[in-house]
PDB file of C-alpha atoms in Angstrom:
ATOM      1  CA  UNK U   1      -0.220   0.260   0.073  1.00 45.00           C
ATOM      2  CA  UNK U   2       1.469   3.814  -0.725  1.00 44.00           C
ATOM      3  CA  UNK U   3       2.155   5.909   1.795  1.00 46.00           C
ATOM      4  CA  UNK U   4       1.516   9.615   0.936  1.00 45.00           C
ATOM      5  CA  UNK U   5       4.390  11.358   3.072  1.00 40.00           C
ATOM      6  CA  UNK U   6       2.518  14.897   2.871  1.00 39.00           C
ATOM      7  CA  UNK U   7      -0.460  13.360   4.617  1.00 37.00           C
ATOM      8  CA  UNK U   8       1.806  12.346   7.522  1.00 34.00           C
ATOM      9  CA  UNK U   9       2.873  15.753   7.521  1.00 36.00           C
ATOM     10  CA  UNK U  10      -0.143  17.850   7.913  1.00 37.00           C
ATOM     11  CA  UNK U  11      -1.989  15.166   9.992  1.00 39.00           C
ATOM     12  CA  UNK U  12      -5.244  17.098   9.250  1.00 40.00           C
ATOM     13  CA  UNK U  13      -8.512  16.213   7.206  1.00 39.00           C
ATOM     14  CA  UNK U  14      -9.249  19.063   4.465  1.00 40.00           C
ATOM     15  CA  UNK U  15     -11.670  21.582   5.135  1.00 41.00           C
ATOM     16  CA  UNK U  16     -15.369  20.603   4.850  1.00 42.00           C
ATOM     17  CA  UNK U  17     -14.268  16.980   4.179  1.00 46.00           C
ATOM     18  CA  UNK U  18     -16.686  14.329   5.813  1.00 52.00           C
ATOM     19  CA  UNK U  19     -16.122  11.582   8.206  1.00 55.00           C
ATOM     20  CA  UNK U  20     -17.021   8.366   6.967  1.00 61.00           C
ATOM     21  CA  UNK U  21     -19.200   6.002   8.828  1.00 62.00           C
ATOM     22  CA  UNK U  22     -19.991   2.258   8.298  1.00 72.00           C
ATOM     23  CA  UNK U  23     -23.000   1.463   5.674  1.00 74.00           C
ATOM     24  CA  UNK U  24     -26.187   1.865   7.589  1.00 69.00           C
ATOM     25  CA  UNK U  25     -25.343   3.838  10.292  1.00 74.00           C
ATOM     26  CA  UNK U  26     -25.708   7.819  10.511  1.00 75.00           C
ATOM     27  CA  UNK U  27     -23.963   9.980  12.803  1.00 76.00           C
ATOM     28  CA  UNK U  28     -26.026  11.729  15.243  1.00 83.00           C
ATOM     29  CA  UNK U  29     -25.904  15.572  16.220  1.00 83.00           C
ATOM     30  CA  UNK U  30     -23.452  16.207  18.748  1.00 88.00           C
ATOM     31  CA  UNK U  31     -24.607  17.561  22.264  1.00 92.00           C
ATOM     32  CA  UNK U  32     -22.818  19.875  23.882  1.00 91.00           C
ATOM     33  CA  UNK U  33     -24.974  20.924  26.909  1.00 94.00           C
ATOM     34  CA  UNK U  34     -27.704  19.525  28.985  1.00 95.00           C
ATOM     35  CA  UNK U  35     -30.413  21.972  30.656  1.00 94.00           C
ATOM     36  CA  UNK U  36     -30.160  19.826  33.608  1.00 95.00           C
ATOM     37  CA  UNK U  37     -26.600  20.866  34.298  1.00 94.00           C
ATOM     38  CA  UNK U  38     -26.648  24.779  33.338  1.00 94.00           C
ATOM     39  CA  UNK U  39     -22.857  25.095  33.342  1.00 91.00           C
ATOM     40  CA  UNK U  40     -22.937  22.907  30.024  1.00 93.00           C
ATOM     41  CA  UNK U  41     -25.099  25.055  28.396  1.00 93.00           C
ATOM     42  CA  UNK U  42     -23.087  28.361  29.601  1.00 92.00           C
ATOM     43  CA  UNK U  43     -19.681  27.418  28.516  1.00 93.00           C
ATOM     44  CA  UNK U  44     -20.510  26.642  24.928  1.00 93.00           C
ATOM     45  CA  UNK U  45     -17.539  24.866  22.684  1.00 94.00           C
ATOM     46  CA  UNK U  46     -16.784  26.235  18.987  1.00 94.00           C
ATOM     47  CA  UNK U  47     -19.429  24.022  16.590  1.00 90.00           C
ATOM     48  CA  UNK U  48     -18.353  24.922  13.451  1.00 90.00           C
ATOM     49  CA  UNK U  49     -14.306  25.072  13.749  1.00 95.00           C
ATOM     50  CA  UNK U  50     -13.705  22.716  10.574  1.00 94.00           C
ATOM     51  CA  UNK U  51     -15.105  25.597   8.443  1.00 95.00           C
ATOM     52  CA  UNK U  52     -12.291  27.509   9.117  1.00 96.00           C
ATOM     53  CA  UNK U  53      -9.486  25.262  10.294  1.00 97.00           C
ATOM     54  CA  UNK U  54      -8.735  22.122   9.243  1.00 95.00           C
ATOM     55  CA  UNK U  55      -8.551  19.594  12.050  1.00 97.00           C
ATOM     56  CA  UNK U  56      -9.112  22.227  14.832  1.00 97.00           C
ATOM     57  CA  UNK U  57      -8.151  19.869  17.715  1.00 97.00           C
ATOM     58  CA  UNK U  58      -4.407  18.927  16.254  1.00 98.00           C
ATOM     59  CA  UNK U  59      -1.513  21.086  18.273  1.00 98.00           C
ATOM     60  CA  UNK U  60       0.087  23.310  16.062  1.00 98.00           C
ATOM     61  CA  UNK U  61       3.769  22.812  16.609  1.00 98.00           C
ATOM     62  CA  UNK U  62       5.115  26.585  15.216  1.00 98.00           C
ATOM     63  CA  UNK U  63       1.755  28.247  13.975  1.00 98.00           C
ATOM     64  CA  UNK U  64      -0.665  30.230  16.554  1.00 98.00           C
ATOM     65  CA  UNK U  65      -3.814  30.094  14.274  1.00 98.00           C
ATOM     66  CA  UNK U  66      -7.291  31.183  14.679  1.00 98.00           C
ATOM     67  CA  UNK U  67     -10.717  31.176  12.400  1.00 97.00           C
ATOM     68  CA  UNK U  68      -9.386  34.785  11.452  1.00 97.00           C
ATOM     69  CA  UNK U  69      -5.905  34.127  10.799  1.00 97.00           C
ATOM     70  CA  UNK U  70      -5.931  30.166   9.744  1.00 97.00           C
ATOM     71  CA  UNK U  71      -2.097  30.783   8.817  1.00 97.00           C
ATOM     72  CA  UNK U  72      -0.881  32.376  11.740  1.00 97.00           C
ATOM     73  CA  UNK U  73       1.005  35.237  11.977  1.00 98.00           C
ATOM     74  CA  UNK U  74       4.323  35.367   9.401  1.00 97.00           C
ATOM     75  CA  UNK U  75       6.645  37.117  11.994  1.00 97.00           C
ATOM     76  CA  UNK U  76       6.070  33.738  14.036  1.00 97.00           C
ATOM     77  CA  UNK U  77       9.409  31.949  13.362  1.00 97.00           C
ATOM     78  CA  UNK U  78       8.814  28.319  11.965  1.00 97.00           C
ATOM     79  CA  UNK U  79      11.843  26.662  13.624  1.00 97.00           C
ATOM     80  CA  UNK U  80      10.344  27.380  17.479  1.00 98.00           C
ATOM     81  CA  UNK U  81       7.471  26.011  19.352  1.00 98.00           C
ATOM     82  CA  UNK U  82       4.659  28.604  19.927  1.00 98.00           C
ATOM     83  CA  UNK U  83       5.706  28.424  23.522  1.00 98.00           C
ATOM     84  CA  UNK U  84       9.119  29.370  22.316  1.00 98.00           C
ATOM     85  CA  UNK U  85       7.860  32.182  20.272  1.00 98.00           C
ATOM     86  CA  UNK U  86       5.652  33.614  23.322  1.00 98.00           C
ATOM     87  CA  UNK U  87       8.919  34.261  25.472  1.00 98.00           C
ATOM     88  CA  UNK U  88      11.290  34.850  22.592  1.00 98.00           C
ATOM     89  CA  UNK U  89      10.751  38.658  23.038  1.00 98.00           C
ATOM     90  CA  UNK U  90      12.486  38.568  26.267  1.00 98.00           C
ATOM     91  CA  UNK U  91      15.646  36.552  24.779  1.00 98.00           C
ATOM     92  CA  UNK U  92      17.513  39.795  23.999  1.00 97.00           C
ATOM     93  CA  UNK U  93      20.591  38.104  22.651  1.00 96.00           C
ATOM     94  CA  UNK U  94      18.568  35.557  21.221  1.00 96.00           C
ATOM     95  CA  UNK U  95      20.984  32.745  22.575  1.00 97.00           C
ATOM     96  CA  UNK U  96      18.086  30.574  23.955  1.00 98.00           C
ATOM     97  CA  UNK U  97      18.449  31.650  27.303  1.00 98.00           C
ATOM     98  CA  UNK U  98      16.546  34.334  29.101  1.00 98.00           C
ATOM     99  CA  UNK U  99      18.540  35.731  32.142  1.00 98.00           C
ATOM    100  CA  UNK U 100      17.107  38.365  34.729  1.00 98.00           C
ATOM    101  CA  UNK U 101      18.682  41.099  33.109  1.00 98.00           C
ATOM    102  CA  UNK U 102      16.609  39.935  30.210  1.00 98.00           C
ATOM    103  CA  UNK U 103      13.297  39.871  32.288  1.00 98.00           C
ATOM    104  CA  UNK U 104      13.432  43.161  33.683  1.00 98.00           C
ATOM    105  CA  UNK U 105      14.578  45.047  30.361  1.00 98.00           C
ATOM    106  CA  UNK U 106      11.699  43.309  28.608  1.00 98.00           C
ATOM    107  CA  UNK U 107       9.229  44.763  31.185  1.00 98.00           C
ATOM    108  CA  UNK U 108      10.492  48.188  30.818  1.00 97.00           C
ATOM    109  CA  UNK U 109      10.228  48.191  27.070  1.00 97.00           C
ATOM    110  CA  UNK U 110       6.478  47.444  27.627  1.00 97.00           C
ATOM    111  CA  UNK U 111       6.009  49.999  29.554  1.00 96.00           C
ATOM    112  CA  UNK U 112       5.909  48.997  33.096  1.00 96.00           C
ATOM    113  CA  UNK U 113       7.067  50.815  35.557  1.00 96.00           C
ATOM    114  CA  UNK U 114      10.517  49.760  38.315  1.00 97.00           C
ATOM    115  CA  UNK U 115       8.257  48.301  40.450  1.00 97.00           C
ATOM    116  CA  UNK U 116       6.357  46.249  38.512  1.00 95.00           C
ATOM    117  CA  UNK U 117       9.354  45.314  36.382  1.00 97.00           C
ATOM    118  CA  UNK U 118      11.464  44.768  39.671  1.00 98.00           C
ATOM    119  CA  UNK U 119       8.857  42.301  40.915  1.00 96.00           C
ATOM    120  CA  UNK U 120       8.682  40.412  37.787  1.00 96.00           C
ATOM    121  CA  UNK U 121      11.763  39.250  38.021  1.00 98.00           C
ATOM    122  CA  UNK U 122      12.133  37.183  41.194  1.00 97.00           C
ATOM    123  CA  UNK U 123       8.589  35.811  40.402  1.00 96.00           C
ATOM    124  CA  UNK U 124       9.039  34.655  36.873  1.00 97.00           C
ATOM    125  CA  UNK U 125      12.759  33.317  37.266  1.00 98.00           C
ATOM    126  CA  UNK U 126      12.063  31.660  40.969  1.00 97.00           C
ATOM    127  CA  UNK U 127       9.018  29.552  39.428  1.00 96.00           C
ATOM    128  CA  UNK U 128      10.391  28.913  35.993  1.00 97.00           C
ATOM    129  CA  UNK U 129      14.245  28.662  36.103  1.00 98.00           C
ATOM    130  CA  UNK U 130      14.497  25.193  37.674  1.00 98.00           C
ATOM    131  CA  UNK U 131      12.159  23.239  35.722  1.00 98.00           C
ATOM    132  CA  UNK U 132      14.554  24.464  32.210  1.00 98.00           C
ATOM    133  CA  UNK U 133      17.659  23.366  33.978  1.00 97.00           C
ATOM    134  CA  UNK U 134      19.582  19.911  32.376  1.00 94.00           C
ATOM    135  CA  UNK U 135      20.571  19.110  35.966  1.00 96.00           C
ATOM    136  CA  UNK U 136      18.975  18.886  39.577  1.00 96.00           C
ATOM    137  CA  UNK U 137      21.740  21.412  40.708  1.00 96.00           C
ATOM    138  CA  UNK U 138      19.515  24.446  40.651  1.00 97.00           C
ATOM    139  CA  UNK U 139      21.229  27.386  38.674  1.00 98.00           C
ATOM    140  CA  UNK U 140      22.111  30.449  41.095  1.00 97.00           C
ATOM    141  CA  UNK U 141      21.569  32.891  38.159  1.00 98.00           C
ATOM    142  CA  UNK U 142      18.305  31.878  37.809  1.00 98.00           C
ATOM    143  CA  UNK U 143      18.649  31.196  34.298  1.00 98.00           C
ATOM    144  CA  UNK U 144      15.304  29.731  31.822  1.00 98.00           C
ATOM    145  CA  UNK U 145      16.647  28.010  28.787  1.00 98.00           C
ATOM    146  CA  UNK U 146      14.017  28.081  26.291  1.00 98.00           C
ATOM    147  CA  UNK U 147      14.592  24.524  24.606  1.00 98.00           C
ATOM    148  CA  UNK U 148      12.775  23.400  27.861  1.00 98.00           C
ATOM    149  CA  UNK U 149      10.483  26.056  28.350  1.00 98.00           C
ATOM    150  CA  UNK U 150       7.884  23.774  27.592  1.00 98.00           C
ATOM    151  CA  UNK U 151       8.317  22.329  31.287  1.00 98.00           C
ATOM    152  CA  UNK U 152       6.936  25.317  32.902  1.00 98.00           C
ATOM    153  CA  UNK U 153       3.166  24.866  31.707  1.00 97.00           C
ATOM    154  CA  UNK U 154       1.309  24.986  34.842  1.00 97.00           C
ATOM    155  CA  UNK U 155      -1.708  23.671  35.834  1.00 97.00           C
ATOM    156  CA  UNK U 156      -5.379  25.422  35.891  1.00 98.00           C
ATOM    157  CA  UNK U 157      -4.542  27.022  32.627  1.00 98.00           C
ATOM    158  CA  UNK U 158      -6.526  27.222  29.658  1.00 97.00           C
ATOM    159  CA  UNK U 159      -4.921  24.307  27.868  1.00 98.00           C
ATOM    160  CA  UNK U 160      -3.868  26.581  24.427  1.00 98.00           C
ATOM    161  CA  UNK U 161      -0.415  25.280  24.811  1.00 98.00           C
ATOM    162  CA  UNK U 162      -0.338  21.667  25.467  1.00 98.00           C
ATOM    163  CA  UNK U 163       2.607  19.443  27.337  1.00 98.00           C
ATOM    164  CA  UNK U 164       5.069  19.778  24.266  1.00 98.00           C
ATOM    165  CA  UNK U 165       4.637  23.702  24.057  1.00 98.00           C
ATOM    166  CA  UNK U 166       2.674  23.397  20.903  1.00 98.00           C
ATOM    167  CA  UNK U 167      -0.678  25.186  20.011  1.00 98.00           C
ATOM    168  CA  UNK U 168      -4.226  23.777  20.214  1.00 98.00           C
ATOM    169  CA  UNK U 169      -6.550  25.980  18.000  1.00 98.00           C
ATOM    170  CA  UNK U 170      -9.879  24.345  19.283  1.00 98.00           C
ATOM    171  CA  UNK U 171      -9.080  25.417  23.100  1.00 98.00           C
ATOM    172  CA  UNK U 172      -7.844  28.945  21.739  1.00 98.00           C
ATOM    173  CA  UNK U 173     -11.492  29.349  20.283  1.00 98.00           C
ATOM    174  CA  UNK U 174     -12.879  27.997  23.343  1.00 98.00           C
ATOM    175  CA  UNK U 175     -11.784  31.063  25.312  1.00 98.00           C
ATOM    176  CA  UNK U 176     -14.200  33.067  23.071  1.00 98.00           C
ATOM    177  CA  UNK U 177     -17.194  30.771  22.497  1.00 97.00           C
ATOM    178  CA  UNK U 178     -17.422  30.268  26.341  1.00 97.00           C
ATOM    179  CA  UNK U 179     -16.662  33.433  27.875  1.00 98.00           C
ATOM    180  CA  UNK U 180     -17.256  36.145  24.590  1.00 97.00           C
ATOM    181  CA  UNK U 181     -21.082  35.552  25.327  1.00 90.00           C
ATOM    182  CA  UNK U 182     -22.350  38.634  23.774  1.00 93.00           C
ATOM    183  CA  UNK U 183     -20.039  38.289  21.002  1.00 95.00           C
ATOM    184  CA  UNK U 184     -17.545  41.312  21.838  1.00 96.00           C
ATOM    185  CA  UNK U 185     -14.730  40.372  19.336  1.00 97.00           C
ATOM    186  CA  UNK U 186     -12.498  39.779  22.554  1.00 98.00           C
ATOM    187  CA  UNK U 187     -12.702  39.342  26.594  1.00 98.00           C
ATOM    188  CA  UNK U 188     -13.060  42.125  29.181  1.00 98.00           C
ATOM    189  CA  UNK U 189     -12.142  41.851  32.763  1.00 98.00           C
ATOM    190  CA  UNK U 190     -15.405  39.852  33.955  1.00 97.00           C
ATOM    191  CA  UNK U 191     -14.825  37.993  30.986  1.00 98.00           C
ATOM    192  CA  UNK U 192     -11.085  36.954  32.327  1.00 98.00           C
ATOM    193  CA  UNK U 193     -11.966  35.997  35.617  1.00 97.00           C
ATOM    194  CA  UNK U 194     -14.918  33.920  34.612  1.00 97.00           C
ATOM    195  CA  UNK U 195     -12.214  32.202  32.587  1.00 98.00           C
ATOM    196  CA  UNK U 196      -9.566  32.061  35.254  1.00 98.00           C
ATOM    197  CA  UNK U 197     -12.135  30.526  37.833  1.00 97.00           C
ATOM    198  CA  UNK U 198     -13.405  28.120  35.241  1.00 97.00           C
ATOM    199  CA  UNK U 199      -9.810  26.792  35.043  1.00 97.00           C
ATOM    200  CA  UNK U 200      -9.083  26.305  38.352  1.00 97.00           C
ATOM    201  CA  UNK U 201      -8.530  22.411  39.050  1.00 97.00           C
ATOM    202  CA  UNK U 202      -8.311  21.370  42.584  1.00 97.00           C
ATOM    203  CA  UNK U 203      -5.515  21.715  45.197  1.00 98.00           C
ATOM    204  CA  UNK U 204      -3.655  23.830  43.008  1.00 97.00           C
ATOM    205  CA  UNK U 205      -2.658  27.133  44.165  1.00 96.00           C
ATOM    206  CA  UNK U 206       0.416  27.504  42.205  1.00 94.00           C
ATOM    207  CA  UNK U 207      -1.608  27.535  39.014  1.00 96.00           C
ATOM    208  CA  UNK U 208      -4.193  29.642  40.201  1.00 97.00           C
ATOM    209  CA  UNK U 209      -1.866  32.549  40.960  1.00 96.00           C
ATOM    210  CA  UNK U 210      -0.029  32.150  37.680  1.00 96.00           C
ATOM    211  CA  UNK U 211      -3.078  32.288  35.639  1.00 97.00           C
ATOM    212  CA  UNK U 212      -4.545  35.180  37.540  1.00 97.00           C
ATOM    213  CA  UNK U 213      -1.401  36.883  36.991  1.00 96.00           C
ATOM    214  CA  UNK U 214      -0.896  36.039  33.607  1.00 97.00           C
ATOM    215  CA  UNK U 215      -4.265  37.118  32.488  1.00 98.00           C
ATOM    216  CA  UNK U 216      -4.310  40.099  34.711  1.00 96.00           C
ATOM    217  CA  UNK U 217      -0.924  41.610  32.778  1.00 95.00           C
ATOM    218  CA  UNK U 218      -2.638  41.040  29.655  1.00 97.00           C
ATOM    219  CA  UNK U 219      -5.198  42.921  30.214  1.00 98.00           C
ATOM    220  CA  UNK U 220      -3.402  45.910  32.103  1.00 95.00           C
ATOM    221  CA  UNK U 221      -1.161  45.731  29.019  1.00 96.00           C
ATOM    222  CA  UNK U 222      -3.646  45.382  26.136  1.00 98.00           C
ATOM    223  CA  UNK U 223      -7.160  46.595  26.620  1.00 97.00           C
ATOM    224  CA  UNK U 224      -8.324  49.117  24.679  1.00 97.00           C
ATOM    225  CA  UNK U 225     -10.553  52.603  25.682  1.00 96.00           C
ATOM    226  CA  UNK U 226     -13.617  50.158  25.628  1.00 95.00           C
ATOM    227  CA  UNK U 227     -11.885  47.879  28.694  1.00 97.00           C
ATOM    228  CA  UNK U 228     -11.705  44.993  25.707  1.00 98.00           C
ATOM    229  CA  UNK U 229      -8.786  43.051  25.038  1.00 98.00           C
ATOM    230  CA  UNK U 230      -9.334  41.889  21.237  1.00 98.00           C
ATOM    231  CA  UNK U 231      -9.222  38.217  20.028  1.00 98.00           C
ATOM    232  CA  UNK U 232      -6.323  39.232  17.738  1.00 98.00           C
ATOM    233  CA  UNK U 233      -4.268  40.743  20.786  1.00 98.00           C
ATOM    234  CA  UNK U 234      -4.724  37.721  22.750  1.00 98.00           C
ATOM    235  CA  UNK U 235      -3.894  35.318  19.887  1.00 98.00           C
ATOM    236  CA  UNK U 236      -0.517  37.188  19.430  1.00 98.00           C
ATOM    237  CA  UNK U 237       0.202  36.993  23.085  1.00 98.00           C
ATOM    238  CA  UNK U 238       0.419  33.410  22.571  1.00 98.00           C
ATOM    239  CA  UNK U 239       2.981  33.495  19.785  1.00 98.00           C
ATOM    240  CA  UNK U 240       4.862  36.156  21.240  1.00 98.00           C
ATOM    241  CA  UNK U 241       4.461  38.508  18.273  1.00 98.00           C
ATOM    242  CA  UNK U 242       2.216  41.455  20.279  1.00 98.00           C
ATOM    243  CA  UNK U 243       5.242  42.163  22.384  1.00 98.00           C
ATOM    244  CA  UNK U 244       7.420  43.990  19.940  1.00 97.00           C
ATOM    245  CA  UNK U 245       4.068  45.947  18.787  1.00 97.00           C
ATOM    246  CA  UNK U 246       3.896  47.103  22.378  1.00 98.00           C
ATOM    247  CA  UNK U 247       7.262  47.778  22.511  1.00 98.00           C
ATOM    248  CA  UNK U 248       7.798  49.912  19.711  1.00 97.00           C
ATOM    249  CA  UNK U 249       4.376  51.885  20.646  1.00 95.00           C
ATOM    250  CA  UNK U 250       6.009  52.397  23.810  1.00 96.00           C
ATOM    251  CA  UNK U 251       8.783  53.806  22.209  1.00 95.00           C
ATOM    252  CA  UNK U 252       7.100  56.328  20.083  1.00 94.00           C
ATOM    253  CA  UNK U 253       5.285  57.054  23.005  1.00 92.00           C
ATOM    254  CA  UNK U 254       7.714  58.120  25.173  1.00 90.00           C
ATOM    255  CA  UNK U 255       9.782  59.871  22.201  1.00 90.00           C
ATOM    256  CA  UNK U 256       6.496  61.961  21.789  1.00 89.00           C
ATOM    257  CA  UNK U 257       6.030  62.427  25.260  1.00 83.00           C
ATOM    258  CA  UNK U 258       2.484  61.382  25.380  1.00 68.00           C
ATOM    259  CA  UNK U 259       0.576  59.717  28.306  1.00 63.00           C
ATOM    260  CA  UNK U 260      -0.507  56.084  28.379  1.00 58.00           C
ATOM    261  CA  UNK U 261      -2.795  55.801  25.425  1.00 53.00           C
ATOM    262  CA  UNK U 262      -5.619  52.805  24.544  1.00 50.00           C
ATOM    263  CA  UNK U 263      -5.902  51.773  20.718  1.00 52.00           C
TER     264      UNK U 263
END
């Protein structure tokens, strides 16, 4: 039997391709909610993704894609996982290692003040340095190694990143089908708080805190004048392409001497 190498690499069905069932078997319409259990009716999963994304449940190694951007962002490097892309902004010299100085400078470039930038350093490196080490011996300089950044994935998260640092389109779209219930095109503060609460795993205080901090920083940094963070900006957070955009805007704001602005 011949073997199609391209189909093995893609691992996805074509858009609009229907599943084959045994003769005489008719597929029932999937049920995502049961009225007796209201939570299943409130948080609706995306139901039409295969019209826009081939095999939306398959993790993408190097592309953060969405219904609106099925090919991702061309600025994201193809030789890095999406989780690596997420943190590349802080690797100033592109050596695969994020130092405490890198983190501090990165937060300053994004417009955070000295206090927040200083507090971010011990929290991030104290939490994420050790899991990325090659040995059991902690690094006294608390460096974070990007080739093992997937080990820093915490619990109580959105699961948009899988355990290997890949991007799961279906999980990303769930953020909006479940929590952007009035179709604003993004998430507001209350939406994010509901999201964070819904993602909590039992006995996971570290994950609870990490998830709350990550979404809070996202909101403070990227909200518009209506208090909304757009879907595209959130997608850009996952592949890191938004960071350089924000840094450039911050540099321009400082050059003009303008106050903090909202897009």
